[in-house]
Every structure is written in structure tokens, then in C-alpha cells.
Short mmCIF file of C-alpha atoms in Angstrom, two decimals:
data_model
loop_
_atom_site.label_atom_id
_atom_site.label_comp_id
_atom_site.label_asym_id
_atom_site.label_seq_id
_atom_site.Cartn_x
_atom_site.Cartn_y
_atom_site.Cartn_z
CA UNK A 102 0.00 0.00 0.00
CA UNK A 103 1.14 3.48 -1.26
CA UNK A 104 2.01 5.87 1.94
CA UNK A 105 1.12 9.78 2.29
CA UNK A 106 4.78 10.19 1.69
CA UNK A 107 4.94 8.10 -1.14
CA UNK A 108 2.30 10.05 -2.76
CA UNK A 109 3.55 13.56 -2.18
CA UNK A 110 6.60 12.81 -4.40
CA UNK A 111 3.99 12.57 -7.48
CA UNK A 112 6.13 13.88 -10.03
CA UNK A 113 3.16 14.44 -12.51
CA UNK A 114 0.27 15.97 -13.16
CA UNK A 115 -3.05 14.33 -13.67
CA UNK A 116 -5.01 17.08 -14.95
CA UNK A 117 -8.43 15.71 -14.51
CA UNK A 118 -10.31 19.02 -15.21
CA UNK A 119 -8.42 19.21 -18.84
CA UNK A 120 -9.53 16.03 -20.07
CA UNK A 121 -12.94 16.50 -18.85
CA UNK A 122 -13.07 19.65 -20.57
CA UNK A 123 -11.34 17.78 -23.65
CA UNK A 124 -14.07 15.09 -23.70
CA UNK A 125 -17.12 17.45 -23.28
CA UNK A 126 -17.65 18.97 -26.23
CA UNK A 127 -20.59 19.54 -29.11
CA UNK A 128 -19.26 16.32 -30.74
CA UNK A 129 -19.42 14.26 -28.38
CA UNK A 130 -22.35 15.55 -26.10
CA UNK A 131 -24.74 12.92 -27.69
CA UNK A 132 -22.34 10.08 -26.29
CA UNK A 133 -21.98 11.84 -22.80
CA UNK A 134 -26.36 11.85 -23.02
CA UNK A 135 -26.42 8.45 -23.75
CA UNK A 136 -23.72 7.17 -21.20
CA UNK A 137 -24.70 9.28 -18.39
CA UNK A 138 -28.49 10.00 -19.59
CA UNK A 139 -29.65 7.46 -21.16
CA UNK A 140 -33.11 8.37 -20.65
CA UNK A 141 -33.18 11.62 -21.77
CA UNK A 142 -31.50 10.87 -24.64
CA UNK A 143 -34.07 8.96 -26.44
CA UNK A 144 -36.39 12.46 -26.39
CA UNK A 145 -33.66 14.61 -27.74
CA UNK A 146 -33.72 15.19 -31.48
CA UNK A 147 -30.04 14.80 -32.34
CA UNK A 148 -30.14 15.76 -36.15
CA UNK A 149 -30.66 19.19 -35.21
CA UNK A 150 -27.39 18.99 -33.61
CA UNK A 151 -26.49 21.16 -29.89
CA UNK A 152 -25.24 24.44 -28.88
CA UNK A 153 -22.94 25.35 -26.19
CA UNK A 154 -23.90 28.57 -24.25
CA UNK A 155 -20.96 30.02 -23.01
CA UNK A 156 -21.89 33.44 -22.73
CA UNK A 157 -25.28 32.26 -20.84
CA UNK A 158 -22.84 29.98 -18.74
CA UNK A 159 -20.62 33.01 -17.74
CA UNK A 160 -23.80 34.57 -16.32
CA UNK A 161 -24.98 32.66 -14.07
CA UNK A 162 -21.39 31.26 -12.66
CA UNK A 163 -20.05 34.79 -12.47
CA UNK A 164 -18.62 35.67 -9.14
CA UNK A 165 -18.39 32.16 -8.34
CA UNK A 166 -15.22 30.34 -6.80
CA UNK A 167 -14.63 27.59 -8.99
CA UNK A 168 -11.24 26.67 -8.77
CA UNK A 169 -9.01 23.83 -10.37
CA UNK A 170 -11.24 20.74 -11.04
CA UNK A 171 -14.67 22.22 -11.92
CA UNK A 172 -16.23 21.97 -15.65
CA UNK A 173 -19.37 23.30 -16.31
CA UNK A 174 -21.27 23.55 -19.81
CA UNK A 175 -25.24 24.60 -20.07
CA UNK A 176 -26.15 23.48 -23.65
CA UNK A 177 -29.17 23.59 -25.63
CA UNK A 178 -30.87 20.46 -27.00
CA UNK A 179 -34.18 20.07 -28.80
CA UNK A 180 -36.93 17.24 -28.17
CA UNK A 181 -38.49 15.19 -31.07
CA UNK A 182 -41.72 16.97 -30.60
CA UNK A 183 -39.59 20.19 -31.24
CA UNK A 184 -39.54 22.06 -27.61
CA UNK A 185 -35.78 23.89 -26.78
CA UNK A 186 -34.29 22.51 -23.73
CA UNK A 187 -31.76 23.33 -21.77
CA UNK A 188 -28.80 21.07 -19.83
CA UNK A 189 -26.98 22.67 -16.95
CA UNK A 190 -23.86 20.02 -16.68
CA UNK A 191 -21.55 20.23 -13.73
CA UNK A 192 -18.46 17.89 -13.46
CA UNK A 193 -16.38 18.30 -10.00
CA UNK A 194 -14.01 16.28 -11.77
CA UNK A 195 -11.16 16.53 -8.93
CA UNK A 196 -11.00 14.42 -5.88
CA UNK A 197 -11.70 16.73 -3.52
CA UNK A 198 -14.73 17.06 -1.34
CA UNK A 199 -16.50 20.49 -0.99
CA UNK A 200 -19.08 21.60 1.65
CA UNK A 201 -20.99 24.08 0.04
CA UNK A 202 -21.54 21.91 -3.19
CA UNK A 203 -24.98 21.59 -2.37
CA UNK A 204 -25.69 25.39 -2.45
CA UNK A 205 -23.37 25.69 -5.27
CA UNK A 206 -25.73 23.81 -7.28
CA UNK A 207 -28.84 25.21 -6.04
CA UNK A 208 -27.37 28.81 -6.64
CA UNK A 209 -26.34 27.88 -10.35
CA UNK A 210 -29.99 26.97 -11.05
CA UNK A 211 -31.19 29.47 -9.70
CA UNK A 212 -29.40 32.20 -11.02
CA UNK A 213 -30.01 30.30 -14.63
CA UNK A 214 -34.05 30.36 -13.68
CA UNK A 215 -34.24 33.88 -12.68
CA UNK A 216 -31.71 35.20 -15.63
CA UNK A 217 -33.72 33.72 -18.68
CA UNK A 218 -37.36 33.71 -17.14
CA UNK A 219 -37.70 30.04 -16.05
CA UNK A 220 -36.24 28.69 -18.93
CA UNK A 221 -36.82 24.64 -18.63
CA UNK A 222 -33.55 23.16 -17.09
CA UNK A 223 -32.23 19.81 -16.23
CA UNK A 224 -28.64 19.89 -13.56
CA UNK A 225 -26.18 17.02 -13.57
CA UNK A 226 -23.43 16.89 -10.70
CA UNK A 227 -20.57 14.49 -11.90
CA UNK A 228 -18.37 13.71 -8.83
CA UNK A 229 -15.38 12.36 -9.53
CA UNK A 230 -13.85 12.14 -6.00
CA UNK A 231 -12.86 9.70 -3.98
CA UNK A 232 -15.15 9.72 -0.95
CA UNK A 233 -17.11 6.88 -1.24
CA UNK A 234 -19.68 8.19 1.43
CA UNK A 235 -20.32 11.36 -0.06
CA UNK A 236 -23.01 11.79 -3.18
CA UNK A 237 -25.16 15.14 -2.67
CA UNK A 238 -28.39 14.89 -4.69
CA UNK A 239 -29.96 18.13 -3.79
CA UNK A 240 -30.48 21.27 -1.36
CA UNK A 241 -33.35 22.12 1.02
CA UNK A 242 -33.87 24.53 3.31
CA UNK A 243 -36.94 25.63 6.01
CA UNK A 244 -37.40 28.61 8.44
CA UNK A 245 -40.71 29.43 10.19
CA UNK A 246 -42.58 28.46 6.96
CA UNK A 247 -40.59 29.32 4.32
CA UNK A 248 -38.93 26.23 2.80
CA UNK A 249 -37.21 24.97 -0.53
CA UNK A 250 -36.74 21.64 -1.78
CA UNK A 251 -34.11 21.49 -4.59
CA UNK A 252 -33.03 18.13 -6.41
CA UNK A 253 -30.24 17.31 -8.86
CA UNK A 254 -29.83 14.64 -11.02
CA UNK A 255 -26.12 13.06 -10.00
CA UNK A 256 -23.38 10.19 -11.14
CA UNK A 257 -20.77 8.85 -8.53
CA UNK A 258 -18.26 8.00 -10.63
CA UNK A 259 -16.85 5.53 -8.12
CA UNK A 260 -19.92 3.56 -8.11
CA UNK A 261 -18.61 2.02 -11.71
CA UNK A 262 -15.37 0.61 -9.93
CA UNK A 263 -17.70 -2.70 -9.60
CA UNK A 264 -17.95 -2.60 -13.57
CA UNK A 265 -14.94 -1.84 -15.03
CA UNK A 266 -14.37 -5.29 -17.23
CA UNK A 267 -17.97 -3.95 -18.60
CA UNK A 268 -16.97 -0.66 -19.23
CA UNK A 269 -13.96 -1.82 -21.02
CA UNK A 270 -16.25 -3.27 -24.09
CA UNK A 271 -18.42 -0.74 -24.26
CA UNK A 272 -18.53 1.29 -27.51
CA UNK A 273 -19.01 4.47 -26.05
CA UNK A 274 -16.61 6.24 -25.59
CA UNK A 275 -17.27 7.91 -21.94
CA UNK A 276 -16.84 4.26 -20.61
CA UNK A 277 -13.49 3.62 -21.20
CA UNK A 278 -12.56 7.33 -20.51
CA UNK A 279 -14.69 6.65 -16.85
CA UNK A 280 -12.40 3.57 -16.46
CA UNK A 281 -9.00 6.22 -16.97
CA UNK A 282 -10.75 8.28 -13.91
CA UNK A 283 -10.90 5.81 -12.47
CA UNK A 284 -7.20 3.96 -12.67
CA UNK A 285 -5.67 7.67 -12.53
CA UNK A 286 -7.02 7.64 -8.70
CA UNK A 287 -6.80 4.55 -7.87
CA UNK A 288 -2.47 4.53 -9.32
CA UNK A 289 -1.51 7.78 -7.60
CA UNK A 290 2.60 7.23 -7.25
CA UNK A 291 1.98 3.26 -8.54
CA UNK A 292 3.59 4.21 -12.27
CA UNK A 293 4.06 0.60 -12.46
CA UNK A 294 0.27 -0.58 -12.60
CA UNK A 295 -0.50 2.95 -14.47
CA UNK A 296 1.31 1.93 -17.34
CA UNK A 297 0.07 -1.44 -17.89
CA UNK A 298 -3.87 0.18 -17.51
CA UNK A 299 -3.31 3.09 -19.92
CA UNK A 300 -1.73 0.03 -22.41
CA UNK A 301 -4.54 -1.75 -21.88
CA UNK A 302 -6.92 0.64 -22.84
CA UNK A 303 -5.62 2.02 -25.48
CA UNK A 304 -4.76 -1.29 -27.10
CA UNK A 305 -8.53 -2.25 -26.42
CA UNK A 306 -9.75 0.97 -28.79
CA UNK A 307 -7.75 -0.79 -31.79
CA UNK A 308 -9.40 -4.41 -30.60
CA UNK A 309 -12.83 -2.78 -30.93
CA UNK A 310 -12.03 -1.75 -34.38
CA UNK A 311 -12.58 2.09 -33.26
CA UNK A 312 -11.29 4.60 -36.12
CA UNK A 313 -7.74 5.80 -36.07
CA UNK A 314 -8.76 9.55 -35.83
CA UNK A 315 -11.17 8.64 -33.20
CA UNK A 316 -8.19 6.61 -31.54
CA UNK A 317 -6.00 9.53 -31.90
CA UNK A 318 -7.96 11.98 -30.15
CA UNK A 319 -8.70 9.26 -27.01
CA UNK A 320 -4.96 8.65 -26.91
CA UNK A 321 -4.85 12.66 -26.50
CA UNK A 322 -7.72 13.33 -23.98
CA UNK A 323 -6.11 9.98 -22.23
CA UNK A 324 -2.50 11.79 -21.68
CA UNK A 325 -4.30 14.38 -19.29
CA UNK A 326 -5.08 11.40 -17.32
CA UNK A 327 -3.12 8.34 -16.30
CA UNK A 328 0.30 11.06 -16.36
CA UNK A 329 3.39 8.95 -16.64
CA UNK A 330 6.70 9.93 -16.24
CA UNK A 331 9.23 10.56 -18.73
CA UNK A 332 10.86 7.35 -18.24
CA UNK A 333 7.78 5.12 -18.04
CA UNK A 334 6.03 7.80 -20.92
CA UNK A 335 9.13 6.51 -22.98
CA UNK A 336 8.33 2.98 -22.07
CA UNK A 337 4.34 3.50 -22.86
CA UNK A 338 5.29 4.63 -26.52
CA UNK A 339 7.98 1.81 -27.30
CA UNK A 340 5.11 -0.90 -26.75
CA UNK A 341 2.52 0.86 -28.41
CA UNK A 342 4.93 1.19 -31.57
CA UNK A 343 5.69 -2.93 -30.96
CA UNK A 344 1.85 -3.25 -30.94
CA UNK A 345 0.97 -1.33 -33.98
CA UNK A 346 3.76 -2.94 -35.93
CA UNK A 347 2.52 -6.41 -35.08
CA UNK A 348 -0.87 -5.37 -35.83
CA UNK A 349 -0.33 -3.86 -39.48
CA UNK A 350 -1.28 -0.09 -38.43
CA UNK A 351 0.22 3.05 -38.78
CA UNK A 352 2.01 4.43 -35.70
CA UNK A 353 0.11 7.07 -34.21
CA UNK A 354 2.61 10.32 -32.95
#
């Protein structure tokens, strides 16, 4: 077992925030729906494509501490039967625990409600931390009969630790990028066991016949996770080569 002292000499930096930030974008919001969502995702008409609102994001997390860790997005979908919706995503990606998360959330919806008249809103919390005990779902709050009630959808990403041989064959791909999450925290200092999990992963994209550009960009959003290095980073690209020679592909820089 790792000791605190052991894990302070971390000479790299898992940036989880970056590849969350990497991962979440307009092209691959249907596949973060459909992982994390799948119910909703069946009512949202995805030929008509999304939109990020940025600038509507920066006003309602304005004057906000955020800190290292935290992505947001609010993005507009449409239904099938044609309505405009909107999805308030929040991703504490680091593992960290906060206090005031609760409010945090509450706060960003309501800012959001009161800033574009009610506008119809779903909020996701993503935790990514490592506190097993800890999964806030909403907010409430009562004095002398004034109260509020305030629920949040939420994903514990630990609580797919169970399922990680599943995750590994799954197509989409926020599974194997939950299974990276996970292995980054779980390796902290262990470089050893780090490099055979980000081998195995990425080897497993070619096994699933996955597209070399899509394979490419994984391998990218992958390198802000699982950090290794330069020694075993050295190491991680002389088998990959090995691998792609034996299997017929092109190396990919």
C-alpha cells in the first residue's frame, strides 16, 4: 500500500479538469447523453445537432469560486416533438470534497431560472472524488414556513469501480474514458500498474475496431489522465509502436 509520503513525491500531473473539458464537447455531447443519460436521450432530437452557451454559462457562474477541477457547460438540445431545452452540466471532476456543493448547485440553477425567465432546465453533478460516502443529490432549506426543496440529477463516478471489465467493451466512448478516472485515482505514485492500464486501454480501442482519428484523439484526452513519467512515458510509446507494428497499423505520434 502506497504511503502519504509516497504520494507527495507525485512527479506528474493528472489534470483531470483538462480532459474532462477535452471530452465534453458539441461532438461528443450525444455520447456523454447516452452514457450518463440514457433516458433523456431517447427524447432529444439529435439531427438538429447542440449548442454550447458560453456566454449564458458566464452569467450565471459569475462571481463564483470555482477553482481547479470544476467543468461546467449549459447546452441547448431540442426534443423530437420540437420544444428547446436546456442542460446545466456540472463535473467536480477533482477528488476533492466540498461543503458548500450543495448550495453551489442550487445557486447555479437558480441564477439560470431567474436570468432567462424560467427557462426549462435539467442539472447534472458528476463527482469524480474519492469519498465513497459522499453523493449530494440536492439542497433544502426551512425557516418558520418558508422552505425549498431542490433536487439534482447526480453520477458517482466511483460507483462504476464494480464494472470496469464492462466498461472496457463498451462502444461508447465515456466508458473507457470513466475507467481512466478511475485507474488515474486509484495509481496515484503506482507508475508501475498505471502503465500497464493506460496500455490496456488504449490497445482495447484498436481491438474494438474504433477509427484511427477517433483513436488519436482518445490517446490525446487519455495523456491528461493516467500522467506517466518521462521514463515510463518513454516505455508507454515503445510498446505501443511494438503493438501497432505487429498489428499492421500506422504508428500514431
Amino acid at each position: 500500500m502506497l504511503t502519504g509520503q509516497t504520494r507527495k513525491r507525485n512527479p506528474v500531473h493528472d489534470d483531470f479538469d483538462g480532459a474532462w473539458k477535452n471530452m465534453l464537447t458539441e461532438k461528443r455531447f450525444s455520447d456523454f447523453i447516452a452514457f450518463f443519460m440514457p433516458d433523456i436521450h431517447m427524447l432529444i432530437d439529435w439531427n438538429r445537432g447542440v449548442e454550447f452557451l458560453e456566454q449564458e454559462l458566464r452569467a450565471i457562474t459569475r462571481k463564483t469560486k470555482r477553482g481547479q477541477g470544476v467543468v461546467d457547460r449549459l447546452v441547448k438540445v431540442w426534443l423530437l416533438d420540437g420544444s428547446e431545452k436546456w442542460v446545466l452540466i456540472h463535473a467536480e471532476v477533482q477528488a476533492q470534497y466540498e461543503a458548500d456543493f450543495r448550495f453551489r448547485m442550487f445557486r447555479y440553477c437558480a441564477r439560470a431560472l431567474d436570468q432567462f425567465d424560467g427557462h426549462p432546465l435539467v442539472c447534472l453533478a458528476i463527482l469524480g472524488d474519492d469519498r465513497a460516502g459522499w453523493k449530494p443529490d440536492g439542497y433544502d432549506y426551512a425557516l418558520w414556513g418558508t422552505s425549498i426543496e431542490f433536487k439534482f440529477r447526480v453520477v458517482k463516478l466511483l460507483e462504476y469501480s464494480e464494472r470496469l471489465e464492462t466498461l472496457e467493451h463498451n462502444g461508447n466512448p465515456f466508458a473507457r474514458f470513466v475507467v481512466a478516472h478511475l485507474k488515474t485515482l486509484q495509481t496515484q505514485g503506482d507508475y508501475e500498474t498505471r502503465l500497464a492500464w493506460k496500455l490496456r486501454l488504449i490497445q482495447g480501442l484498436y481491438e474494438m475496431s474504433v477509427p484511427e482519428d477517433e483513436i488519436g484523439q482518445l490517446c490525446h484526452d487519455f495523456d491528461w489522465l493516467l500522467a506517466l513519467p518521462a521514463t515510463y512515458s518513454r516505455r508507454f510509446h515503445q510498446a505501443m509502436t511494438r503493438f501497432e507494428e505487429k498489428q499492421t497499423m500506422p504508428h500514431l505520434t
